[in-house]
PDB file of C-alpha atoms and ligand atoms in Angstrom:
ATOM      1  CA  MET A   1      21.595  26.524  -0.509  1.00 46.00           C
ATOM      2  CA  SER A   2      20.190  27.873   2.751  1.00 43.00           C
ATOM      3  CA  GLU A   3      18.338  25.715   5.254  1.00 43.00           C
ATOM      4  CA  SER A   4      15.196  27.863   4.878  1.00 43.00           C
ATOM      5  CA  THR A   5      15.084  27.086   1.141  1.00 49.00           C
ATOM      6  CA  GLY A   6      14.632  23.404   1.939  1.00 51.00           C
ATOM      7  CA  SER A   7      12.494  23.703   5.067  1.00 55.00           C
ATOM      8  CA  CYS A   8       9.191  23.011   3.310  1.00 68.00           C
ATOM      9  CA  ALA A   9      10.541  21.063   0.349  1.00 95.00           C
ATOM     10  CA  ALA A  10       9.518  17.516  -0.439  1.00 97.00           C
ATOM     11  CA  VAL A  11      12.272  17.411  -3.068  1.00 98.00           C
ATOM     12  CA  LEU A  12      15.273  19.633  -3.509  1.00 97.00           C
ATOM     13  CA  VAL A  13      17.710  19.004  -6.353  1.00 98.00           C
ATOM     14  CA  ASP A  14      20.760  21.209  -6.574  1.00 97.00           C
ATOM     15  CA  GLY A  15      23.311  21.199  -9.399  1.00 98.00           C
ATOM     16  CA  LEU A  16      22.686  17.535 -10.192  1.00 98.00           C
ATOM     17  CA  ARG A  17      24.911  15.850 -12.748  1.00 98.00           C
ATOM     18  CA  VAL A  18      24.704  12.177 -13.659  1.00 98.00           C
ATOM     19  CA  HIS A  19      26.904  10.205 -16.020  1.00 97.00           C
ATOM     20  CA  LEU A  20      25.858   6.784 -17.205  1.00 95.00           C
ATOM     21  CA  GLY A  21      28.589   4.984 -19.076  1.00 91.00           C
ATOM     22  CA  ALA A  22      30.220   7.558 -21.307  1.00 91.00           C
ATOM     23  CA  SER A  23      27.204   9.847 -21.548  1.00 94.00           C
ATOM     24  CA  ARG A  24      26.223  12.802 -19.412  1.00 96.00           C
ATOM     25  CA  VAL A  25      22.527  12.074 -18.893  1.00 98.00           C
ATOM     26  CA  LEU A  26      21.696  14.854 -16.413  1.00 98.00           C
ATOM     27  CA  ASP A  27      23.596  18.096 -16.644  1.00 97.00           C
ATOM     28  CA  GLY A  28      23.191  20.665 -13.887  1.00 97.00           C
ATOM     29  CA  ILE A  29      19.581  20.069 -12.781  1.00 98.00           C
ATOM     30  CA  SER A  30      18.195  22.243  -9.993  1.00 98.00           C
ATOM     31  CA  LEU A  31      14.564  22.100  -8.948  1.00 97.00           C
ATOM     32  CA  ARG A  32      12.352  22.163  -5.903  1.00 97.00           C
ATOM     33  CA  VAL A  33       9.018  20.516  -5.135  1.00 97.00           C
ATOM     34  CA  ALA A  34       7.198  22.104  -2.207  1.00 96.00           C
ATOM     35  CA  ARG A  35       5.356  19.842   0.205  1.00 96.00           C
ATOM     36  CA  GLY A  36       1.855  19.271  -1.094  1.00 96.00           C
ATOM     37  CA  GLU A  37       2.776  20.435  -4.580  1.00 97.00           C
ATOM     38  CA  THR A  38       2.019  18.472  -7.753  1.00 98.00           C
ATOM     39  CA  LEU A  39       4.817  18.741 -10.314  1.00 98.00           C
ATOM     40  CA  GLY A  40       4.646  17.475 -13.885  1.00 98.00           C
ATOM     41  CA  LEU A  41       8.017  16.418 -15.299  1.00 98.00           C
ATOM     42  CA  LEU A  42       7.938  16.592 -19.088  1.00 97.00           C
ATOM     43  CA  GLY A  43      10.366  16.178 -21.982  1.00 96.00           C
ATOM     44  CA  ALA A  44      11.014  14.162 -25.121  1.00 96.00           C
ATOM     45  CA  ASN A  45      12.087  10.523 -25.023  1.00 95.00           C
ATOM     46  CA  GLY A  46      15.664  10.277 -23.829  1.00 96.00           C
ATOM     47  CA  SER A  47      15.662  13.714 -22.175  1.00 97.00           C
ATOM     48  CA  GLY A  48      16.479  12.182 -18.775  1.00 97.00           C
ATOM     49  CA  LYS A  49      13.116  12.051 -16.943  1.00 97.00           C
ATOM     50  CA  THR A  50      13.341   8.433 -15.822  1.00 97.00           C
ATOM     51  CA  THR A  51      16.980   8.854 -14.815  1.00 97.00           C
ATOM     52  CA  LEU A  52      16.034  11.878 -12.717  1.00 98.00           C
ATOM     53  CA  VAL A  53      13.263  10.072 -10.838  1.00 98.00           C
ATOM     54  CA  LYS A  54      15.519   7.048 -10.340  1.00 97.00           C
ATOM     55  CA  VAL A  55      18.117   9.378  -8.829  1.00 97.00           C
ATOM     56  CA  LEU A  56      15.432  10.688  -6.451  1.00 97.00           C
ATOM     57  CA  MET A  57      14.745   7.118  -5.356  1.00 95.00           C
ATOM     58  CA  GLY A  58      18.445   6.426  -4.823  1.00 94.00           C
ATOM     59  CA  LEU A  59      18.528   3.938  -7.715  1.00 94.00           C
ATOM     60  CA  VAL A  60      21.085   5.772  -9.874  1.00 96.00           C
ATOM     61  CA  PRO A  61      24.326   7.195  -8.475  1.00 96.00           C
ATOM     62  CA  ILE A  62      24.985  10.929  -8.507  1.00 97.00           C
ATOM     63  CA  THR A  63      28.109  12.278 -10.244  1.00 97.00           C
ATOM     64  CA  ALA A  64      27.814  15.776  -8.744  1.00 97.00           C
ATOM     65  CA  GLY A  65      25.294  17.927  -6.886  1.00 98.00           C
ATOM     66  CA  ARG A  66      22.826  16.960  -4.188  1.00 96.00           C
ATOM     67  CA  VAL A  67      19.324  15.663  -3.695  1.00 97.00           C
ATOM     68  CA  LEU A  68      17.326  16.155  -0.514  1.00 97.00           C
ATOM     69  CA  LEU A  69      14.043  14.368   0.192  1.00 96.00           C
ATOM     70  CA  HIS A  70      12.132  15.968   3.047  1.00 95.00           C
ATOM     71  CA  GLY A  71      15.378  17.670   4.010  1.00 94.00           C
ATOM     72  CA  SER A  72      17.458  14.448   4.098  1.00 95.00           C
ATOM     73  CA  ASP A  73      20.389  13.992   1.737  1.00 95.00           C
ATOM     74  CA  ILE A  74      19.794  10.777  -0.212  1.00 95.00           C
ATOM     75  CA  ARG A  75      23.499   9.916  -0.016  1.00 93.00           C
ATOM     76  CA  ASN A  76      22.824   9.281   3.659  1.00 92.00           C
ATOM     77  CA  ARG A  77      20.257   6.596   2.828  1.00 90.00           C
ATOM     78  CA  ARG A  78      19.326   5.780   6.397  1.00 90.00           C
ATOM     79  CA  SER A  79      18.255   9.359   7.076  1.00 92.00           C
ATOM     80  CA  VAL A  80      15.606   9.329   4.315  1.00 93.00           C
ATOM     81  CA  PRO A  81      12.027   8.424   5.366  1.00 91.00           C
ATOM     82  CA  TRP A  82      11.610   5.844   2.574  1.00 92.00           C
ATOM     83  CA  SER A  83       8.594   4.244   4.240  1.00 90.00           C
ATOM     84  CA  ARG A  84       6.620   7.448   3.515  1.00 92.00           C
ATOM     85  CA  ILE A  85       7.815   7.754  -0.087  1.00 96.00           C
ATOM     86  CA  GLY A  86       6.018   5.876  -2.858  1.00 95.00           C
ATOM     87  CA  TYR A  87       7.520   5.159  -6.278  1.00 95.00           C
ATOM     88  CA  VAL A  88       5.804   3.777  -9.344  1.00 94.00           C
ATOM     89  CA  PRO A  89       8.435   2.878 -11.973  1.00 91.00           C
ATOM     90  CA  GLN A  90       7.915   3.310 -15.711  1.00 85.00           C
ATOM     91  CA  ARG A  91       8.566  -0.333 -16.435  1.00 68.00           C
ATOM     92  CA  VAL A  92       8.504  -3.458 -14.361  1.00 65.00           C
ATOM     93  CA  ASN A  93      10.099  -6.717 -15.282  1.00 62.00           C
ATOM     94  CA  SER A  94       7.409  -9.284 -14.758  1.00 64.00           C
ATOM     95  CA  ASN A  95       8.346 -12.923 -14.630  1.00 64.00           C
ATOM     96  CA  PRO A  96       5.424 -15.174 -15.619  1.00 64.00           C
ATOM     97  CA  ALA A  97       7.184 -18.107 -13.915  1.00 64.00           C
ATOM     98  CA  MET A  98       6.462 -16.456 -10.568  1.00 67.00           C
ATOM     99  CA  ALA A  99       2.795 -16.605  -9.674  1.00 75.00           C
ATOM    100  CA  VAL A 100       2.573 -13.512  -7.517  1.00 90.00           C
ATOM    101  CA  THR A 101      -0.798 -12.300  -6.331  1.00 94.00           C
ATOM    102  CA  ALA A 102      -1.881  -8.666  -6.384  1.00 95.00           C
ATOM    103  CA  GLU A 103      -1.968  -8.759  -2.584  1.00 95.00           C
ATOM    104  CA  GLU A 104       1.654  -9.980  -2.420  1.00 94.00           C
ATOM    105  CA  VAL A 105       2.878  -7.303  -4.814  1.00 93.00           C
ATOM    106  CA  VAL A 106       1.149  -4.577  -2.817  1.00 95.00           C
ATOM    107  CA  ALA A 107       2.402  -5.994   0.497  1.00 94.00           C
ATOM    108  CA  SER A 108       5.975  -5.753  -0.823  1.00 92.00           C
ATOM    109  CA  GLY A 109       5.519  -1.986  -0.594  1.00 92.00           C
ATOM    110  CA  LEU A 110       5.574  -2.408   3.186  1.00 93.00           C
ATOM    111  CA  LEU A 111       8.972  -4.096   3.286  1.00 86.00           C
ATOM    112  CA  THR A 112      10.512  -0.850   4.542  1.00 81.00           C
ATOM    113  CA  ASP A 113       8.399  -1.323   7.698  1.00 77.00           C
ATOM    114  CA  ARG A 114       8.858  -4.934   8.816  1.00 77.00           C
ATOM    115  CA  ASN A 115       6.339  -4.785  11.667  1.00 77.00           C
ATOM    116  CA  LEU A 116       3.652  -3.501   9.371  1.00 76.00           C
ATOM    117  CA  PHE A 117       4.617  -6.018   6.660  1.00 74.00           C
ATOM    118  CA  ARG A 118       4.150  -8.965   8.993  1.00 76.00           C
ATOM    119  CA  GLY A 119       1.210  -7.780  11.067  1.00 74.00           C
ATOM    120  CA  ARG A 120      -2.561  -7.802  10.664  1.00 79.00           C
ATOM    121  CA  ARG A 121      -2.562  -4.019  10.422  1.00 81.00           C
ATOM    122  CA  GLY A 122      -0.390  -4.380   7.322  1.00 84.00           C
ATOM    123  CA  ARG A 123      -2.929  -6.665   5.678  1.00 90.00           C
ATOM    124  CA  GLY A 124      -5.601  -4.033   6.334  1.00 93.00           C
ATOM    125  CA  ARG A 125      -3.412  -1.424   4.672  1.00 94.00           C
ATOM    126  CA  VAL A 126      -2.880  -3.698   1.653  1.00 96.00           C
ATOM    127  CA  MET A 127      -6.616  -4.169   1.176  1.00 95.00           C
ATOM    128  CA  GLU A 128      -7.182  -0.437   1.609  1.00 94.00           C
ATOM    129  CA  ALA A 129      -4.607   0.304  -1.122  1.00 94.00           C
ATOM    130  CA  LEU A 130      -6.168  -2.252  -3.483  1.00 95.00           C
ATOM    131  CA  GLU A 131      -9.549  -0.680  -2.765  1.00 92.00           C
ATOM    132  CA  GLN A 132      -8.123   2.718  -3.732  1.00 89.00           C
ATOM    133  CA  VAL A 133      -7.290   1.415  -7.219  1.00 89.00           C
ATOM    134  CA  GLY A 134     -10.525  -0.573  -7.557  1.00 89.00           C
ATOM    135  CA  LEU A 135      -8.911  -4.025  -7.297  1.00 94.00           C
ATOM    136  CA  ALA A 136      -9.907  -5.177  -3.820  1.00 93.00           C
ATOM    137  CA  GLY A 137     -11.920  -8.007  -5.369  1.00 96.00           C
ATOM    138  CA  ARG A 138      -8.858  -9.300  -7.230  1.00 96.00           C
ATOM    139  CA  ALA A 139      -6.461  -9.449  -4.257  1.00 96.00           C
ATOM    140  CA  GLY A 140      -5.779 -13.184  -4.547  1.00 96.00           C
ATOM    141  CA  ASP A 141      -5.393 -13.287  -8.341  1.00 95.00           C
ATOM    142  CA  SER A 142      -2.009 -13.677 -10.013  1.00 93.00           C
ATOM    143  CA  VAL A 143      -0.929 -10.382 -11.543  1.00 92.00           C
ATOM    144  CA  HIS A 144       0.201 -12.241 -14.669  1.00 89.00           C
ATOM    145  CA  ILE A 145      -3.384 -12.682 -15.787  1.00 89.00           C
ATOM    146  CA  PHE A 146      -4.032  -8.932 -15.377  1.00 89.00           C
ATOM    147  CA  SER A 147      -4.143  -6.459 -18.262  1.00 84.00           C
ATOM    148  CA  GLY A 148      -1.342  -3.893 -18.540  1.00 81.00           C
ATOM    149  CA  GLY A 149      -3.587  -1.233 -16.997  1.00 82.00           C
ATOM    150  CA  GLN A 150      -4.538  -3.503 -14.086  1.00 86.00           C
ATOM    151  CA  GLN A 151      -0.883  -4.391 -13.455  1.00 88.00           C
ATOM    152  CA  GLN A 152      -0.077  -0.729 -13.352  1.00 87.00           C
ATOM    153  CA  ARG A 153      -2.857  -0.165 -10.808  1.00 89.00           C
ATOM    154  CA  VAL A 154      -1.322  -2.884  -8.631  1.00 92.00           C
ATOM    155  CA  LEU A 155       1.984  -0.996  -8.749  1.00 92.00           C
ATOM    156  CA  ILE A 156       0.209   2.207  -7.828  1.00 92.00           C
ATOM    157  CA  ALA A 157      -1.382   0.385  -4.892  1.00 94.00           C
ATOM    158  CA  ARG A 158       2.101  -0.842  -3.891  1.00 94.00           C
ATOM    159  CA  ALA A 159       3.144   2.825  -3.657  1.00 95.00           C
ATOM    160  CA  LEU A 160      -0.085   3.926  -1.932  1.00 94.00           C
ATOM    161  CA  VAL A 161       0.127   1.225   0.746  1.00 95.00           C
ATOM    162  CA  ARG A 162       2.853   3.317   2.361  1.00 93.00           C
ATOM    163  CA  ARG A 163       0.429   6.231   2.675  1.00 93.00           C
ATOM    164  CA  PRO A 164       3.155   8.285   1.055  1.00 95.00           C
ATOM    165  CA  GLU A 165       3.830  11.914   1.810  1.00 96.00           C
ATOM    166  CA  LEU A 166       5.706  11.979  -1.492  1.00 97.00           C
ATOM    167  CA  LEU A 167       4.604  10.009  -4.545  1.00 97.00           C
ATOM    168  CA  VAL A 168       6.881   9.730  -7.590  1.00 97.00           C
ATOM    169  CA  ILE A 169       5.231   8.172 -10.611  1.00 96.00           C
ATOM    170  CA  ASP A 170       6.875   7.640 -14.004  1.00 95.00           C
ATOM    171  CA  GLU A 171       4.672   7.861 -17.125  1.00 92.00           C
ATOM    172  CA  PRO A 172       1.535   6.384 -15.546  1.00 89.00           C
ATOM    173  CA  MET A 173      -0.648   7.239 -18.538  1.00 86.00           C
ATOM    174  CA  SER A 174       1.306   5.289 -21.175  1.00 82.00           C
ATOM    175  CA  GLY A 175      -0.472   2.222 -22.442  1.00 75.00           C
ATOM    176  CA  ILE A 176      -3.657   2.516 -20.395  1.00 80.00           C
ATOM    177  CA  ASP A 177      -7.093   3.272 -21.754  1.00 82.00           C
ATOM    178  CA  ARG A 178      -8.854   6.600 -21.339  1.00 86.00           C
ATOM    179  CA  LYS A 179     -11.209   5.355 -18.605  1.00 84.00           C
ATOM    180  CA  SER A 180      -8.270   4.086 -16.536  1.00 83.00           C
ATOM    181  CA  GLN A 181      -6.447   7.374 -17.160  1.00 87.00           C
ATOM    182  CA  GLU A 182      -9.403   9.299 -15.774  1.00 89.00           C
ATOM    183  CA  ALA A 183      -9.627   7.017 -12.761  1.00 87.00           C
ATOM    184  CA  LEU A 184      -5.915   7.466 -12.083  1.00 88.00           C
ATOM    185  CA  ALA A 185      -6.297  11.234 -12.440  1.00 92.00           C
ATOM    186  CA  ALA A 186      -9.061  11.087  -9.832  1.00 92.00           C
ATOM    187  CA  THR A 187      -6.896   9.013  -7.481  1.00 90.00           C
ATOM    188  CA  LEU A 188      -4.000  11.448  -7.827  1.00 94.00           C
ATOM    189  CA  GLY A 189      -6.386  14.379  -7.358  1.00 95.00           C
ATOM    190  CA  LYS A 190      -7.590  12.855  -4.105  1.00 93.00           C
ATOM    191  CA  LEU A 191      -4.017  12.330  -2.888  1.00 94.00           C
ATOM    192  CA  GLN A 192      -3.266  15.927  -3.820  1.00 96.00           C
ATOM    193  CA  SER A 193      -6.266  17.114  -1.794  1.00 96.00           C
ATOM    194  CA  GLU A 194      -4.910  15.172   1.179  1.00 95.00           C
ATOM    195  CA  GLY A 195      -1.613  17.076   0.946  1.00 96.00           C
ATOM    196  CA  THR A 196       0.546  14.447  -0.789  1.00 97.00           C
ATOM    197  CA  SER A 197       3.483  15.840  -2.747  1.00 98.00           C
ATOM    198  CA  ILE A 198       3.431  14.367  -6.247  1.00 98.00           C
ATOM    199  CA  VAL A 199       6.053  14.206  -8.980  1.00 98.00           C
ATOM    200  CA  VAL A 200       4.575  12.744 -12.140  1.00 98.00           C
ATOM    201  CA  VAL A 201       6.482  12.079 -15.363  1.00 97.00           C
ATOM    202  CA  LEU A 202       4.313  12.698 -18.404  1.00 95.00           C
ATOM    203  CA  HIS A 203       4.467  12.941 -22.168  1.00 90.00           C
ATOM    204  CA  ASP A 204       1.781  15.581 -22.123  1.00 90.00           C
ATOM    205  CA  LEU A 205      -0.509  16.911 -19.416  1.00 93.00           C
ATOM    206  CA  GLY A 206      -3.595  15.154 -20.837  1.00 92.00           C
ATOM    207  CA  VAL A 207      -6.211  14.267 -18.233  1.00 94.00           C
ATOM    208  CA  LEU A 208      -3.851  15.358 -15.446  1.00 95.00           C
ATOM    209  CA  ALA A 209      -3.902  18.989 -16.606  1.00 95.00           C
ATOM    210  CA  PRO A 210      -6.369  20.058 -13.853  1.00 95.00           C
ATOM    211  CA  ILE A 211      -4.093  18.894 -11.046  1.00 96.00           C
ATOM    212  CA  ILE A 212      -0.629  19.788 -12.374  1.00 97.00           C
ATOM    213  CA  GLU A 213       0.432  22.960 -10.587  1.00 96.00           C
ATOM    214  CA  ARG A 214       3.863  23.398 -12.119  1.00 97.00           C
ATOM    215  CA  THR A 215       5.884  21.801 -14.876  1.00 97.00           C
ATOM    216  CA  VAL A 216       9.580  21.173 -15.322  1.00 98.00           C
ATOM    217  CA  VAL A 217      10.618  20.379 -18.870  1.00 97.00           C
ATOM    218  CA  LEU A 218      13.860  18.518 -19.578  1.00 98.00           C
ATOM    219  CA  GLU A 219      15.812  18.621 -22.817  1.00 97.00           C
ATOM    220  CA  ASN A 220      19.051  16.678 -23.198  1.00 97.00           C
ATOM    221  CA  GLY A 221      19.422  16.369 -19.445  1.00 98.00           C
ATOM    222  CA  ARG A 222      18.873  20.057 -18.704  1.00 98.00           C
ATOM    223  CA  VAL A 223      15.908  22.020 -17.362  1.00 98.00           C
ATOM    224  CA  VAL A 224      14.567  24.216 -20.166  1.00 97.00           C
ATOM    225  CA  HIS A 225      11.340  25.296 -18.412  1.00 96.00           C
ATOM    226  CA  ASP A 226      10.328  25.517 -14.755  1.00 97.00           C
ATOM    227  CA  GLY A 227       7.045  27.243 -14.108  1.00 95.00           C
ATOM    228  CA  ALA A 228       3.365  27.308 -14.938  1.00 92.00           C
ATOM    229  CA  PRO A 229       1.990  24.439 -17.046  1.00 89.00           C
ATOM    230  CA  PRO A 230       2.056  25.325 -20.773  1.00 75.00           C
ATOM    231  CA  SER A 231      -1.709  25.823 -21.158  1.00 63.00           C
ATOM    232  CA  SER A 232      -2.309  27.932 -18.066  1.00 54.00           C
ATOM    233  CA  ARG A 233      -2.007  31.689 -17.876  1.00 48.00           C
ATOM    234  CA  PRO A 234       1.507  33.136 -17.826  1.00 49.00           C
ATOM    235  CA  PRO A 235       3.108  33.453 -14.387  1.00 48.00           C
ATOM    236  CA  SER A 236       3.056  36.819 -12.656  1.00 48.00           C
ATOM    237  CA  PRO A 237       6.307  38.809 -12.595  1.00 48.00           C
ATOM    238  CA  ASP A 238       6.593  37.890  -8.911  1.00 47.00           C
ATOM    239  CA  GLN A 239       6.631  34.163  -9.638  1.00 43.00           C
ATOM    240  CA  ASP A 240       9.897  32.668  -8.539  1.00 41.00           C
ATOM    241  CA  HIS A 241      10.409  29.945 -11.143  1.00 40.00           C
ATOM    242  CA  PHE A 242      13.287  28.240  -9.429  1.00 36.00           C
ATOM    243  CA  HIS A 243      11.499  27.800  -6.157  1.00 38.00           C
ATOM    244  CA  GLY A 244       8.035  27.384  -7.627  1.00 39.00           C
ATOM    245  CA  GLN A 245       6.429  29.852  -5.278  1.00 40.00           C
ATOM    246  CA  VAL A 246       5.464  33.493  -5.183  1.00 38.00           C
ATOM    247  CA  ARG A 247       7.983  35.681  -3.440  1.00 37.00           C
ATOM    248  CA  GLY A 248       6.857  37.184  -0.151  1.00 37.00           C
ATOM    249  CA  GLN A 249       4.380  34.384   0.552  1.00 40.00           C
ATOM    250  CA  PRO A 250       5.020  31.324   2.686  1.00 40.00           C
ATOM    251  CA  PRO A 251       5.705  28.105   0.731  1.00 43.00           C
ATOM    252  CA  ARG A 252       2.650  26.048  -0.227  1.00 45.00           C
ATOM    253  CA  CYS A 253       2.180  23.047   2.004  1.00 40.00           C
ATOM    254  CA  THR A 254      -1.406  22.248   1.070  1.00 37.00           C
ATOM    255  CA  ALA A 255      -3.313  21.714  -2.151  1.00 33.00           C
ATOM    256  CA  PRO A 256      -6.891  22.190  -3.451  1.00 32.00           C
ATOM    257  CA  VAL A 257      -9.581  19.539  -3.121  1.00 29.00           C
ATOM    258  CA  ILE A 258     -10.409  17.261  -6.027  1.00 29.00           C
ATOM    259  CA  ALA A 259     -11.844  13.862  -5.204  1.00 29.00           C
ATOM    260  CA  ALA A 260     -13.092  10.775  -7.017  1.00 37.00           C
ATOM    261  CA  GLY A 261     -12.055   7.145  -7.541  1.00 42.00           C
ATOM    262  CA  TRP A 262     -11.773   4.024  -9.660  1.00 46.00           C
ATOM    263  CA  ARG A 263     -15.435   3.175  -9.109  1.00 43.00           C
ATOM    264  CA  GLY A 264     -17.037   1.529 -12.090  1.00 39.00           C
ATOM    265  CA  GLN A 265     -13.657   0.263 -13.400  1.00 42.00           C
TER     266      GLN A 265
HETATM  267  N1  LIG B 301      22.039   2.578 -17.902  1.00 59.65           N
HETATM  268  C1  LIG B 301      22.276   3.486 -18.852  1.00 59.65           C
HETATM  269  N2  LIG B 301      23.512   3.581 -19.435  1.00 59.65           N
HETATM  270  C2  LIG B 301      23.771   4.502 -20.382  1.00 59.65           C
HETATM  271  N3  LIG B 301      22.864   5.386 -20.841  1.00 59.65           N
HETATM  272  C3  LIG B 301      21.626   5.336 -20.309  1.00 59.65           C
HETATM  273  C4  LIG B 301      21.266   4.388 -19.292  1.00 59.65           C
HETATM  274  N4  LIG B 301      19.962   4.592 -18.943  1.00 59.65           N
HETATM  275  C5  LIG B 301      19.539   5.605 -19.726  1.00 59.65           C
HETATM  276  N5  LIG B 301      20.526   6.048 -20.531  1.00 59.65           N
HETATM  277  C6  LIG B 301      20.442   7.142 -21.513  1.00 59.65           C
HETATM  278  O1  LIG B 301      20.094   8.299 -20.799  1.00 59.65           O
HETATM  279  C7  LIG B 301      19.244   9.129 -21.574  1.00 59.65           C
HETATM  280  C8  LIG B 301      18.007   9.476 -20.772  1.00 59.65           C
HETATM  281  O2  LIG B 301      17.216   8.300 -20.601  1.00 59.65           O
HETATM  282  P1  LIG B 301      15.898   8.317 -19.729  1.00 59.65           P
HETATM  283  O3  LIG B 301      16.220   8.909 -18.412  1.00 59.65           O
HETATM  284  O4  LIG B 301      15.321   6.952 -19.758  1.00 59.65           O
HETATM  285  O5  LIG B 301      14.996   9.342 -20.553  1.00 59.65           O
HETATM  286  P2  LIG B 301      13.414   9.551 -20.592  1.00 59.65           P
HETATM  287  O6  LIG B 301      12.810   8.889 -19.399  1.00 59.65           O
HETATM  288  O7  LIG B 301      13.243  11.037 -20.602  1.00 59.65           O
HETATM  289  O8  LIG B 301      12.944   8.935 -21.877  1.00 59.65           O
HETATM  290  C9  LIG B 301      18.971   8.387 -22.864  1.00 59.65           C
HETATM  291  O9  LIG B 301      19.856   8.872 -23.853  1.00 59.65           O
HETATM  292  C10 LIG B 301      19.320   6.960 -22.492  1.00 59.65           C
HETATM  293  O10 LIG B 301      19.755   6.263 -23.639  1.00 59.65           O
HETATM  294 MG1  LIG B 302      11.335   7.451 -19.192  1.00 59.65          MG
END
């Protein structure tokens, strides 16, 4: 892979294979997410979506191939700018015995930047992130009394508090009501308009259809589609599916403007 291929990439995955136990869960995955691009990662249950995003976050070891985040190989952990990368996992283990406030959960997103975590500026960032998901008024409440949708918003705030350049979010629409889905779509649309690169795992495009620029579909740990979202017009013959950009044009580093918020939630 040439250096120029990765120069504007938020994510570059090349020949990735992952074994977990006896099974080959990811089998030769290659994909690229340009900076500022919004990628939908789709596929049936068990196709390997969560494993792939966990690999991106350095949470699952690689058997073969490589993964670069903003040009840094994740095997060299210290070289990766984790403090500007936000991750919202599919599931969180919540322990009701621990009375953790929304503010504390969100502040934990700043642990990669100790000065910010401890300082007053950090507290401002935490409140700003809670504001972004419409929960500023609930900062001091224990997350264990929150609904599933509210808990998920706290986790989104924990990712947003980093002001991420890359946001990776695993099945955010599962188990939340339509109104919350629309509010989340608006939040992601705003981040997109600000140039954030977004990788979002989805069952279907749903309310996120307007902001998904490209989809990668997994089947049994392999990429079976990489290109335009299913419902949009077919890609032009010049579309380079592997690199997600049109040949002869510079890579996309910006995205269109869509803005809104969680107001009224
Ligand atoms: N820790 C693990 N050990 C063994 N197999 C696993 C492990 N985690 C996931 N798998 C298997 O990997 C496959 C992909 O799982 P996953 O990445 O969670 O898929 P998806 O998110 O698309 O539903 C499934 O067959 C799952 O059973
Ligand atoms: Mg999953």
